[in-house]
mmCIF file of C-alpha atoms in Angstrom:
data_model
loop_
_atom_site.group_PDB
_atom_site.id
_atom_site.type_symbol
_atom_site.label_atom_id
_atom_site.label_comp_id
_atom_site.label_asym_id
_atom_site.label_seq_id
_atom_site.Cartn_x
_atom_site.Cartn_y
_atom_site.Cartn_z
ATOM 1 C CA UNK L 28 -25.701 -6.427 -9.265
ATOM 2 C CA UNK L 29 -22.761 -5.736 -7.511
ATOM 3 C CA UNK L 30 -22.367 -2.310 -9.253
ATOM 4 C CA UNK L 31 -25.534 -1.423 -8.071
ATOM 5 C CA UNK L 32 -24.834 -2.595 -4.044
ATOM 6 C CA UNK L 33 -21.280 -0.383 -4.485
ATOM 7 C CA UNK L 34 -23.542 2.864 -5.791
ATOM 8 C CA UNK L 35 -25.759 2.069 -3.200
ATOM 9 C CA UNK L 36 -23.316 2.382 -0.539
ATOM 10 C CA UNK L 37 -21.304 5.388 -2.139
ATOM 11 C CA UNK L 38 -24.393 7.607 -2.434
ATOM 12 C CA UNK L 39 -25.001 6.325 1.458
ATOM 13 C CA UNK L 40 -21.145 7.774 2.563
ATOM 14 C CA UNK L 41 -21.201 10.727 0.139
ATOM 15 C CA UNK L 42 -24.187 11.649 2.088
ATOM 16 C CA UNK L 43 -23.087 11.565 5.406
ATOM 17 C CA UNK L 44 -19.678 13.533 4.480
ATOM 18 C CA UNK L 45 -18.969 17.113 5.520
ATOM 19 C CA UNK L 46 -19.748 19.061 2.063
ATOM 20 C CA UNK L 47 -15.952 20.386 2.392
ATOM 21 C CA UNK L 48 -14.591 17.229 2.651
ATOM 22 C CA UNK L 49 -16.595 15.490 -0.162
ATOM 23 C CA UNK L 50 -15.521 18.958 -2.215
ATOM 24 C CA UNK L 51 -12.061 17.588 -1.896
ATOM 25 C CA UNK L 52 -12.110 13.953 -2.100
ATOM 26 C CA UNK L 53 -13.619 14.373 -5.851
ATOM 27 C CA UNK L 54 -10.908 17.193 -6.453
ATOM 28 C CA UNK L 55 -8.437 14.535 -5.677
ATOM 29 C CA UNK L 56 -10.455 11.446 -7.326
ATOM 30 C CA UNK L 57 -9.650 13.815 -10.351
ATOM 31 C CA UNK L 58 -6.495 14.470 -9.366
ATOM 32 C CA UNK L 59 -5.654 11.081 -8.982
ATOM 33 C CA UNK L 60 -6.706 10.224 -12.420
ATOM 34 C CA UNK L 61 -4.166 12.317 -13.745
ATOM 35 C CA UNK L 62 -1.514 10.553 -15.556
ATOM 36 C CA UNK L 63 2.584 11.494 -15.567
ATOM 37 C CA UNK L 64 4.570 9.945 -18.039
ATOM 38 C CA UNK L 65 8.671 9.541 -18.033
ATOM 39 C CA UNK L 66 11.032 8.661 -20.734
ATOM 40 C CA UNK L 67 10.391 5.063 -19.769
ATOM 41 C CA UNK L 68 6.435 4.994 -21.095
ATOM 42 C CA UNK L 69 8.340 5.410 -24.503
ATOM 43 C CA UNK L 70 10.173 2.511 -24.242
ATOM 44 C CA UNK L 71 6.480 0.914 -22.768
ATOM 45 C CA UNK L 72 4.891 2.422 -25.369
ATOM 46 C CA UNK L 73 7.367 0.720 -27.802
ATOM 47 C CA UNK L 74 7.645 -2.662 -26.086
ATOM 48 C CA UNK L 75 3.185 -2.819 -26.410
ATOM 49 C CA UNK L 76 2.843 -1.799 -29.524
ATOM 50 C CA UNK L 77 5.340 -4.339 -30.832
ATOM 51 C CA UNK L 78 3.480 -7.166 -29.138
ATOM 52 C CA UNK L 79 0.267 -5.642 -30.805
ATOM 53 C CA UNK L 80 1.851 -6.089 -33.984
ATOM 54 C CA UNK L 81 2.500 -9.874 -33.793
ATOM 55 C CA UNK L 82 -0.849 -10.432 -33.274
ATOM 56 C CA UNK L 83 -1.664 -9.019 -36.633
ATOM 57 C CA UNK L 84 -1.259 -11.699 -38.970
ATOM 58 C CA UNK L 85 -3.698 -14.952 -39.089
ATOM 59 C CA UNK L 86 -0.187 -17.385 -39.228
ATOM 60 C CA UNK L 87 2.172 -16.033 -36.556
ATOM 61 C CA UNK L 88 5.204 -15.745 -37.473
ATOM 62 C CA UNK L 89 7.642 -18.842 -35.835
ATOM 63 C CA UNK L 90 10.658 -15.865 -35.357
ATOM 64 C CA UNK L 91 8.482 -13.274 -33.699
ATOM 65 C CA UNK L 92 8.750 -13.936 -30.374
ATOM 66 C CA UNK L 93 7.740 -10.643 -29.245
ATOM 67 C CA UNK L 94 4.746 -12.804 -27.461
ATOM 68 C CA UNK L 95 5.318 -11.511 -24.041
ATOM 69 C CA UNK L 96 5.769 -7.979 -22.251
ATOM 70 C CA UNK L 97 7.276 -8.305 -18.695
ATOM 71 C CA UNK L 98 7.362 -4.576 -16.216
ATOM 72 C CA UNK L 99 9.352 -5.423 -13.986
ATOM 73 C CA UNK L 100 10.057 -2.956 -10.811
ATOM 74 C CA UNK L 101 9.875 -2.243 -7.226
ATOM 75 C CA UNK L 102 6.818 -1.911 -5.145
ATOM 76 C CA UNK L 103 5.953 1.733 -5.643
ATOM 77 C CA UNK L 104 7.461 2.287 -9.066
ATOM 78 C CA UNK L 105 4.106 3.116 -11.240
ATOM 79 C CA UNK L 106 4.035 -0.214 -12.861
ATOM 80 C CA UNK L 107 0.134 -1.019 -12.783
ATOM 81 C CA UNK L 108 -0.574 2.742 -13.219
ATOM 82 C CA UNK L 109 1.325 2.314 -16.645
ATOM 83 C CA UNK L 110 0.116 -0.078 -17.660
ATOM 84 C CA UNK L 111 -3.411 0.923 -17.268
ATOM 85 C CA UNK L 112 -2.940 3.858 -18.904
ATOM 86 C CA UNK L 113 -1.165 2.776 -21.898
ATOM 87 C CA UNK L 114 -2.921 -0.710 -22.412
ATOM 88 C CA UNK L 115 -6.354 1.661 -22.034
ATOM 89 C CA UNK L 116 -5.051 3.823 -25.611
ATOM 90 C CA UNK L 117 -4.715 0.541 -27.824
ATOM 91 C CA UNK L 118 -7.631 -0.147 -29.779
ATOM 92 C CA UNK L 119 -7.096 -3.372 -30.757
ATOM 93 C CA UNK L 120 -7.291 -4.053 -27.211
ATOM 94 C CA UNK L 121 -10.811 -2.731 -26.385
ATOM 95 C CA UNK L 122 -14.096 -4.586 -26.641
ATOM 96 C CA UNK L 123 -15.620 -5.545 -30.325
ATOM 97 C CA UNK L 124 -18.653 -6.738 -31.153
ATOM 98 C CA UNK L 125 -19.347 -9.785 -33.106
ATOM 99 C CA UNK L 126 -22.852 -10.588 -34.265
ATOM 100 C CA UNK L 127 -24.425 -10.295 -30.948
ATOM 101 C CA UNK L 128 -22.175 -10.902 -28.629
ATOM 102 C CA UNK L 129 -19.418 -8.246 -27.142
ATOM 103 C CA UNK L 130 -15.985 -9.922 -26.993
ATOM 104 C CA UNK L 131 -13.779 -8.102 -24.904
ATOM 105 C CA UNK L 132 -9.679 -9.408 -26.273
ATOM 106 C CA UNK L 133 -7.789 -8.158 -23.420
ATOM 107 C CA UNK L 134 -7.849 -9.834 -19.851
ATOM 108 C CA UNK L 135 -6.690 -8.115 -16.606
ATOM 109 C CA UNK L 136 -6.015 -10.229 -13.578
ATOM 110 C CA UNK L 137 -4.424 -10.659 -10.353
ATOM 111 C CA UNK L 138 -2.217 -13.301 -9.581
ATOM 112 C CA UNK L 139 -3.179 -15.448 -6.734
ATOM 113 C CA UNK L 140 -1.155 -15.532 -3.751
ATOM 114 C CA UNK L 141 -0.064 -18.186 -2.660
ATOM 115 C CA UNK L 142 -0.667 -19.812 -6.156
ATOM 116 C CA UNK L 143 -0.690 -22.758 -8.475
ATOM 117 C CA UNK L 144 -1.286 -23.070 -12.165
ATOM 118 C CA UNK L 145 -4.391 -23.927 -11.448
ATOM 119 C CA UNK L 146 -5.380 -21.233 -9.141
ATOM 120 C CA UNK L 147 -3.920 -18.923 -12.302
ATOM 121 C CA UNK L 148 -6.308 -20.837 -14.794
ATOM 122 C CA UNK L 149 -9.316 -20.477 -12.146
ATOM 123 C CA UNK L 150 -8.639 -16.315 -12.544
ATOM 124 C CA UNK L 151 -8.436 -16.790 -16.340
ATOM 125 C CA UNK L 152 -12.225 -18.230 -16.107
ATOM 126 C CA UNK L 153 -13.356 -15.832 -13.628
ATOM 127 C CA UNK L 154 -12.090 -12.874 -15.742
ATOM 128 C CA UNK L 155 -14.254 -14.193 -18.687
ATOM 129 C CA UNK L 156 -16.827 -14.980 -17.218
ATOM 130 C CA UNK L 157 -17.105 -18.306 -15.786
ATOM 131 C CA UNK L 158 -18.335 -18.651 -12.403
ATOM 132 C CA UNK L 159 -15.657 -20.377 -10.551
ATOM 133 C CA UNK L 160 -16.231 -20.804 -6.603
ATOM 134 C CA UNK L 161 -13.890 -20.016 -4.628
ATOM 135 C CA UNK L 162 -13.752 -23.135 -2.767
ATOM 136 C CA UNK L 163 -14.148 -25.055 -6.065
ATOM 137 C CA UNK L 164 -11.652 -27.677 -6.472
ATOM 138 C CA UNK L 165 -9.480 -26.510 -9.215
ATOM 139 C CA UNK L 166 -7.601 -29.654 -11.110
ATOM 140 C CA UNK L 167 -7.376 -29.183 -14.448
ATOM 141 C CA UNK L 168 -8.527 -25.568 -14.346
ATOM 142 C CA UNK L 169 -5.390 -24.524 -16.498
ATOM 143 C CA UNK L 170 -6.091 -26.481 -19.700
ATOM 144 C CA UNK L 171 -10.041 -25.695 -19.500
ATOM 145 C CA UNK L 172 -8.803 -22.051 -19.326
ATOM 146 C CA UNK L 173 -6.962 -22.054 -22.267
ATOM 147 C CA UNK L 174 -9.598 -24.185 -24.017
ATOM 148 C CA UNK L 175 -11.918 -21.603 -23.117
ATOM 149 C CA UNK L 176 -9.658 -18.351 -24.913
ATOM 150 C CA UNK L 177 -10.336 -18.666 -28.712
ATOM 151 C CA UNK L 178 -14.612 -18.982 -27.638
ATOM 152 C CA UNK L 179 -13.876 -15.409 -26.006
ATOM 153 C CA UNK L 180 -11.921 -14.252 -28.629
ATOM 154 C CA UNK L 181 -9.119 -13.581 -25.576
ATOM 155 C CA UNK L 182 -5.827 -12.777 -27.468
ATOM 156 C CA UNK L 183 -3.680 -11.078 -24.972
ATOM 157 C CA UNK L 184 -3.466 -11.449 -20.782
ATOM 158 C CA UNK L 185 -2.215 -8.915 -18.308
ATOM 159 C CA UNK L 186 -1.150 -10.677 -15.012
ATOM 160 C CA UNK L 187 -0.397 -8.120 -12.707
ATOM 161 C CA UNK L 188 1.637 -9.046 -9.337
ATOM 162 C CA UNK L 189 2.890 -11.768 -11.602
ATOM 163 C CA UNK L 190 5.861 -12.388 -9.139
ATOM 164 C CA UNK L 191 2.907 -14.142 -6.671
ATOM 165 C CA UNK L 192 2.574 -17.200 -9.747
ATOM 166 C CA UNK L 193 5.691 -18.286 -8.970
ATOM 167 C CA UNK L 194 7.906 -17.201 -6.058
ATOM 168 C CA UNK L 195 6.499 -20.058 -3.807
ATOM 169 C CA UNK L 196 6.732 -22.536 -6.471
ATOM 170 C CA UNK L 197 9.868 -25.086 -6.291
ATOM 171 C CA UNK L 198 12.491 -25.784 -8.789
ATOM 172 C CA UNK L 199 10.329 -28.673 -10.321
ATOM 173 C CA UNK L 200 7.111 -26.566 -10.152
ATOM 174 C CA UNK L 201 8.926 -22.951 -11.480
ATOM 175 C CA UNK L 202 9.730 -25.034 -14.447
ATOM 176 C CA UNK L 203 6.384 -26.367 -14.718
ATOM 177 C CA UNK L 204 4.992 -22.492 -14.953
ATOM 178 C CA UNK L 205 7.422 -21.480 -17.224
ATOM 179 C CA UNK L 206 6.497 -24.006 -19.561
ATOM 180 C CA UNK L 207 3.032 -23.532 -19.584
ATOM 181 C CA UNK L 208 3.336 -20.026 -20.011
ATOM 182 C CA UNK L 209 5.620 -20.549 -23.235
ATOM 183 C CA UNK L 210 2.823 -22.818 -24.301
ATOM 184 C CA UNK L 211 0.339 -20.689 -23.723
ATOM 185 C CA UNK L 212 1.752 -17.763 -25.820
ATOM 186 C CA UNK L 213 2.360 -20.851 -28.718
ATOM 187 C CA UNK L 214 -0.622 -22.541 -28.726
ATOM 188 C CA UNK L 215 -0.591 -23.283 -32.490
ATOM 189 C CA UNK L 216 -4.515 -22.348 -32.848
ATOM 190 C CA UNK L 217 -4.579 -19.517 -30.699
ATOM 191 C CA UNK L 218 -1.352 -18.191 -29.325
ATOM 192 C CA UNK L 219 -2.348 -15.933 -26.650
ATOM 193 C CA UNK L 220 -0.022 -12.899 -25.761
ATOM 194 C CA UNK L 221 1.051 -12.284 -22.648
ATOM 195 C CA UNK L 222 2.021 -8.570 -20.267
ATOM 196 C CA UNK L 223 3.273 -9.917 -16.701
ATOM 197 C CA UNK L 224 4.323 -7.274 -13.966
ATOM 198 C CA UNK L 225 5.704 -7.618 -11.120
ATOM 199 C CA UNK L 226 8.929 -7.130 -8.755
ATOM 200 C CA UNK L 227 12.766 -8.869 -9.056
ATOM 201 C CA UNK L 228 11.595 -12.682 -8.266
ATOM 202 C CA UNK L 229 9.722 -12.537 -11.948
ATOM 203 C CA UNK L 230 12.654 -10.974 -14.154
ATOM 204 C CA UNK L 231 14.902 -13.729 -12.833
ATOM 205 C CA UNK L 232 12.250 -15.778 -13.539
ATOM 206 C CA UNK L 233 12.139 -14.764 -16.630
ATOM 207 C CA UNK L 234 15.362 -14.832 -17.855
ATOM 208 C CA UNK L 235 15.123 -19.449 -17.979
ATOM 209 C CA UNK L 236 15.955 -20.774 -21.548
ATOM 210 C CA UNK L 237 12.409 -21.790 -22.359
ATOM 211 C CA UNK L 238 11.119 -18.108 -21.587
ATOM 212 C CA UNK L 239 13.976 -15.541 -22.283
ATOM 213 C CA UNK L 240 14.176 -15.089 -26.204
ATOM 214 C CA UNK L 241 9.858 -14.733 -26.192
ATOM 215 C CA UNK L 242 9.942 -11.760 -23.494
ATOM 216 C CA UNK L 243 10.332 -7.502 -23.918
ATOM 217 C CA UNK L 244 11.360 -7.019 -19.813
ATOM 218 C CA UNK L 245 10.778 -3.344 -19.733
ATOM 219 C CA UNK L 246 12.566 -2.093 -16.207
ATOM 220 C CA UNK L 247 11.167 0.565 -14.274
ATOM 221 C CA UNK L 248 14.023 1.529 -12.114
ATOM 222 C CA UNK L 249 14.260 3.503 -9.113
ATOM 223 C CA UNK L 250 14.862 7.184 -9.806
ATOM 224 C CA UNK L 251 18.618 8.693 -8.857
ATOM 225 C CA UNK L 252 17.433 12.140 -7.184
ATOM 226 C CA UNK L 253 20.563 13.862 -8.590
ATOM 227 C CA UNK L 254 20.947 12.487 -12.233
ATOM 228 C CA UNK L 255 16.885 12.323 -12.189
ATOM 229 C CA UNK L 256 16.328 15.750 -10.076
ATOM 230 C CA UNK L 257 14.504 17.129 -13.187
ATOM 231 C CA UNK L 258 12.236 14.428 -13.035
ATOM 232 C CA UNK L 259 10.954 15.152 -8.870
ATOM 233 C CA UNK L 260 11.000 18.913 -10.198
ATOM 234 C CA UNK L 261 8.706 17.974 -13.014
ATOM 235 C CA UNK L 262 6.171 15.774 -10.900
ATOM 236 C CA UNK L 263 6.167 18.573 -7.797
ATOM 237 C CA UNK L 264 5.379 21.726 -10.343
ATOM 238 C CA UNK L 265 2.310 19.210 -12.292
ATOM 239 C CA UNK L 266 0.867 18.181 -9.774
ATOM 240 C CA UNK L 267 0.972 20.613 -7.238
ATOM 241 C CA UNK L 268 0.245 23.508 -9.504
ATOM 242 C CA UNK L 269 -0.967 22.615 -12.877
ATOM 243 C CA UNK L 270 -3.210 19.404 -11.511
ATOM 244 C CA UNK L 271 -4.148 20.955 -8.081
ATOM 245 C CA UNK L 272 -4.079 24.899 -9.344
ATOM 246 C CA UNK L 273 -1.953 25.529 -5.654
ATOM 247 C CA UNK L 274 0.898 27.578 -5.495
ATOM 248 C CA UNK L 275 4.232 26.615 -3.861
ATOM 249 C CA UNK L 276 6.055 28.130 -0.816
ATOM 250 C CA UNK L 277 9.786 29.598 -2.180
ATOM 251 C CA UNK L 278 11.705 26.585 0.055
ATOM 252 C CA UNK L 279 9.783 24.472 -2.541
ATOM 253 C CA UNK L 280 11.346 25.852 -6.122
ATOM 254 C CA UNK L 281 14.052 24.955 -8.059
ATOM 255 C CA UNK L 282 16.749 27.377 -7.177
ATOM 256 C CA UNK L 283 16.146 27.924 -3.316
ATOM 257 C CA UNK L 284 19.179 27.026 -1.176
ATOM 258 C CA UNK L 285 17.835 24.557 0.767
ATOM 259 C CA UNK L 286 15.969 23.051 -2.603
ATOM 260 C CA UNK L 287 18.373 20.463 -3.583
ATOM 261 C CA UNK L 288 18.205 19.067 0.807
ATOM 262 C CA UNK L 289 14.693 18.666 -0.016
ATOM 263 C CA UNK L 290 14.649 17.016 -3.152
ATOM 264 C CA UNK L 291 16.792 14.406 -1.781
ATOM 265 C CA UNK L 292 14.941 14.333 1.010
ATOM 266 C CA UNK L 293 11.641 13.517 -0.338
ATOM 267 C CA UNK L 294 13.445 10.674 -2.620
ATOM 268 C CA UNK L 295 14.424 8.886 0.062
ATOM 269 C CA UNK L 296 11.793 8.927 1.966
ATOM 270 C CA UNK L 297 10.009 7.359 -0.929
ATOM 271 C CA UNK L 298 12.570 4.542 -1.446
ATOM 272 C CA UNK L 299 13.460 6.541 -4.902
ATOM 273 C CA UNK L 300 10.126 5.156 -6.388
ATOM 274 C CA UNK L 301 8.545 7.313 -8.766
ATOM 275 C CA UNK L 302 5.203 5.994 -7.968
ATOM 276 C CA UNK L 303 5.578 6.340 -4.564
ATOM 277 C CA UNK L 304 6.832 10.287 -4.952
ATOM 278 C CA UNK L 305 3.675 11.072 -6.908
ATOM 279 C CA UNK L 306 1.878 9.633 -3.819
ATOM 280 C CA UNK L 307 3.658 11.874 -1.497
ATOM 281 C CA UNK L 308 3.039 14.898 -3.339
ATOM 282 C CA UNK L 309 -0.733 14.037 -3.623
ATOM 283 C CA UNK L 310 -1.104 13.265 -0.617
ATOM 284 C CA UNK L 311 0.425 17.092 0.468
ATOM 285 C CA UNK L 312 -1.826 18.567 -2.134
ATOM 286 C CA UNK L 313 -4.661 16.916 -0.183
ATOM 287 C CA UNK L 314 -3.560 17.677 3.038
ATOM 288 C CA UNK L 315 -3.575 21.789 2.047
ATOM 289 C CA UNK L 316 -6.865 21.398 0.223
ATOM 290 C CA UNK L 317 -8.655 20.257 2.922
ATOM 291 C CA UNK L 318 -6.970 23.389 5.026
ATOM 292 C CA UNK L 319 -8.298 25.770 2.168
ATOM 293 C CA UNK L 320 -4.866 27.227 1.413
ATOM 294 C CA UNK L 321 -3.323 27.932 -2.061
ATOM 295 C CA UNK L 322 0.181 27.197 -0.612
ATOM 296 C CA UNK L 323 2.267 24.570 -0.069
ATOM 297 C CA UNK L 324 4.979 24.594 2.252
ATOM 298 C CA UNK L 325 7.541 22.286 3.723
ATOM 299 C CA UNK L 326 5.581 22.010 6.753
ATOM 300 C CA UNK L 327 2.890 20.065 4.612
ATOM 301 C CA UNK L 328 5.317 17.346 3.657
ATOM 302 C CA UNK L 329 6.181 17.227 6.961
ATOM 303 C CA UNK L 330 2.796 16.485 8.090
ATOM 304 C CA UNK L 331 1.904 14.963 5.716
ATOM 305 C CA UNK L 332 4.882 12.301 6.241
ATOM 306 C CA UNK L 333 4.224 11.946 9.870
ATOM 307 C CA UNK L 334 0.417 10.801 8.631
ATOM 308 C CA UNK L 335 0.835 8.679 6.075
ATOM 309 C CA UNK L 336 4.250 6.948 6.480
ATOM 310 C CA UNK L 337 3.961 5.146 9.868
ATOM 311 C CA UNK L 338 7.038 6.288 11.292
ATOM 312 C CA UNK L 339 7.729 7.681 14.591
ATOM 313 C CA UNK L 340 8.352 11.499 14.933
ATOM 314 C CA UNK L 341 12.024 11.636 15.442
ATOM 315 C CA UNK L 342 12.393 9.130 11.777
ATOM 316 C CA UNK L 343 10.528 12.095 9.895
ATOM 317 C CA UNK L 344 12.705 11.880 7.067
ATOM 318 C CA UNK L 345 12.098 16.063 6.082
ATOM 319 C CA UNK L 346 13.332 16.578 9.753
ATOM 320 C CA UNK L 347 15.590 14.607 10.936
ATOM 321 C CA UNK L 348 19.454 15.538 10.866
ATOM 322 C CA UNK L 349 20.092 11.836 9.848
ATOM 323 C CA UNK L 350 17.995 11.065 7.335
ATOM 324 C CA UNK L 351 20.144 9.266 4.922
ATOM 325 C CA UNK L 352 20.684 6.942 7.478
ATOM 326 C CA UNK L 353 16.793 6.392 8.056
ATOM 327 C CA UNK L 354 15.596 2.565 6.659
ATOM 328 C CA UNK L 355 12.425 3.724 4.650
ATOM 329 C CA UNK L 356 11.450 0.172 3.694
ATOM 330 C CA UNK L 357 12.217 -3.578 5.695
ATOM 331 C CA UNK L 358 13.283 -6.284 3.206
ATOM 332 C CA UNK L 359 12.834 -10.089 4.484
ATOM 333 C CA UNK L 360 15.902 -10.617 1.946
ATOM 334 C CA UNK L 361 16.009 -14.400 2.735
ATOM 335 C CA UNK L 362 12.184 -14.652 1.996
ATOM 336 C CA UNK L 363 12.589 -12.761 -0.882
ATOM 337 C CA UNK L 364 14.399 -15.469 -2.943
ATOM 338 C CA UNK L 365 12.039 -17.943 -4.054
ATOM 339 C CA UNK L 366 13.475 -21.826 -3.720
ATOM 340 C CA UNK L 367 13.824 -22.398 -7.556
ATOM 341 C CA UNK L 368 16.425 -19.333 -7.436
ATOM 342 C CA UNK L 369 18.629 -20.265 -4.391
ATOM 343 C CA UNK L 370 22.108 -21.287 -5.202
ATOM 344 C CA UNK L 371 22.212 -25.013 -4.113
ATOM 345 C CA UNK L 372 18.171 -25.345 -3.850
ATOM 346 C CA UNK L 373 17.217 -29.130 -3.823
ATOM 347 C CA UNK L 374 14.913 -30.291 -6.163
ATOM 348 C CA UNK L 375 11.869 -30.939 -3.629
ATOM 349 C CA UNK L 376 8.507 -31.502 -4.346
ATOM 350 C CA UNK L 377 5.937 -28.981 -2.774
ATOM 351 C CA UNK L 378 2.407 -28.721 -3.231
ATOM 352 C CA UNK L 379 1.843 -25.504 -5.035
ATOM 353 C CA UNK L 380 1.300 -22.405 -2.449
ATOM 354 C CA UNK L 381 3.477 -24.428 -0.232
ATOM 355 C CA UNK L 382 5.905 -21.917 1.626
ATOM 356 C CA UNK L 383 9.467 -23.611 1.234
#
């Protein structure tokens, strides 16, 4: 039904849109679907395909513990684009039919935030199915999730934001997750396997005894715009030209003298994500659509940077003369440390989605 009420309403706004600008929101929808992969998706690639594998025999193996796949990266790196793209090519992942019934194997969720195990298990039910209110009260919910697993055929979970789980939790309570997680990817009867992504508080996470030899952490680090130049030069001349069919201005080649300012540039401003380049460069091709030119120029980033990134004028980082010194993103570092990774952290009970 609710498919229906969302068609509903796009055919509504679709008809109320200037025809030029619905021409280039679908030109971008496409756009936006198009996929760029690094060297890193081969290591992804590997990592997925390995944890396929184990699932392949009807008495797991005790010493393959290649049970769970952990992305870990900034905010802005490409990790849930990745993942949908490469979890969306295995077959063994895809809905089967059984009898009557369509079993779909693989379940996508995100993590709750703030969360509790419970809150976790409560998404598990939702995603197959099981009408869980939101104002339900949720004890137990875990264990009737994984009870629930082997009747939907559910052999691998993606928990996406995964670093939400657990950074509130305290020491007592991170330990409680970790060890339901390891349980959960060794039930005897139906050991599910796991994909978590998220950002640094889950690959410290991570790396506790009971969790460390059963995970693949796959790291999608920041980009280095001058051992990694090739890389912005690759995403700039796909999407811009072969995704988007524009041309670019001469200040925007490989080659130009004032190339190699740019390319810098344009990483910092985007924190060195990957993910968050891509977005920047869409976001330009969009901006010169919707002027109905076939070239991009400086200018557009320029613009486009003043729209989209929220900072004043004079902290434009393709203008300003200091824009190395320009802070693209604010970091709470203190509140970035969850209790149960503190140096010193007291062993405190908190109720779960308790701020400590």
């Amino acid at each position: 039904m609710t498919d229906d009420y969302r068609r509903e309403l796009q055919e509504h706004v679709r008809a109320s849109m200037d025809p030029h600008r619905l021409r280039v929101a679908d030109r971008m929808a496409e756009i936006n679907g198009r996929y760029i992969g690094l060297t890193r998706d081969g290591h992804l690639a590997a990592a997925l395909e390995g944890l396929v594998a184990s699932m392949s025999t009807p008495d797991p193996d005790e010493q393959d513990k290649r049970r769970i796949v952990a992305l870990v990266g900034e905010s802005d790196a490409g990790k849930t684009t990745a993942l949908k793209r490469h979890t969306a090519d295995i077959s063994a992942l895809q809905p089967f039919v059984s009898g009557a019934t369509t079993f779909k194997p693989f379940l996508k969720m995100l993590a709750p935030s703030p969360s509790s195990l419970d809150l976790v298990g409560a998404e598990m039910m939702r995603g197959v199915g099981y009408p869980v209110r939101r104002d339900a009260k949720l004890k137990g919910a875990w264990q009737q999730a994984c009870d629930m697993l082997p009747r939907h055929r559910v052999g691998c979970i993606w928990i996406d934001e995964a670093q939400d789980a657990v950074e509130t939790a305290s020491i007592p309570e991170a330990k409680v997750i970790g060890n339901a997680f390891k349980n959960l990817v060794q039930m005897p009867d139906w050991p599910v396997r796991l994909i978590l992504s998220g950002v640094q508080p889950l690959k410290t996470f991570l790396e506790r005894p009971q969790l460390k030899s059963r995970v693949t952490i796959v790291p999608f680090d920041q980009i280095d715009p001058v051992l990694n130049g090739d890389t912005i030069d690759t995403a700039m001349e796909m999407i811009i030209e072969d995704h988007a069919g524009l041309s670019r201005s001469r200040e925007l080649t490989k080659g130009a003298k004032t190339y190699d300012d740019f390319r810098l540039r344009l990483a910092h401003g985007c924190d060195k994500e990957f993910g968050s380049v891509v977005k920047t460069i869409r976001g330009v091709v969009e901006l010169a659509l919707l002027e109905r030119t076939d070239l991009v120029t400086r200018d557009h980033f320029v613009r486009a940077y003043d729209m989209h990134a929220g900072k004043p004028p004079h902290e434009n980082v393709f203008t300003a003369p200091n824009w190395a010194e320009l802070v693209v993103r604010q970091a709470d570092v203190e509140g970035s440390v969850p209790t149960w990774a503190r140096v010193g952290a007291k062993k405190t009970r908190r109720k779960y989605g308790e701020r400590p």
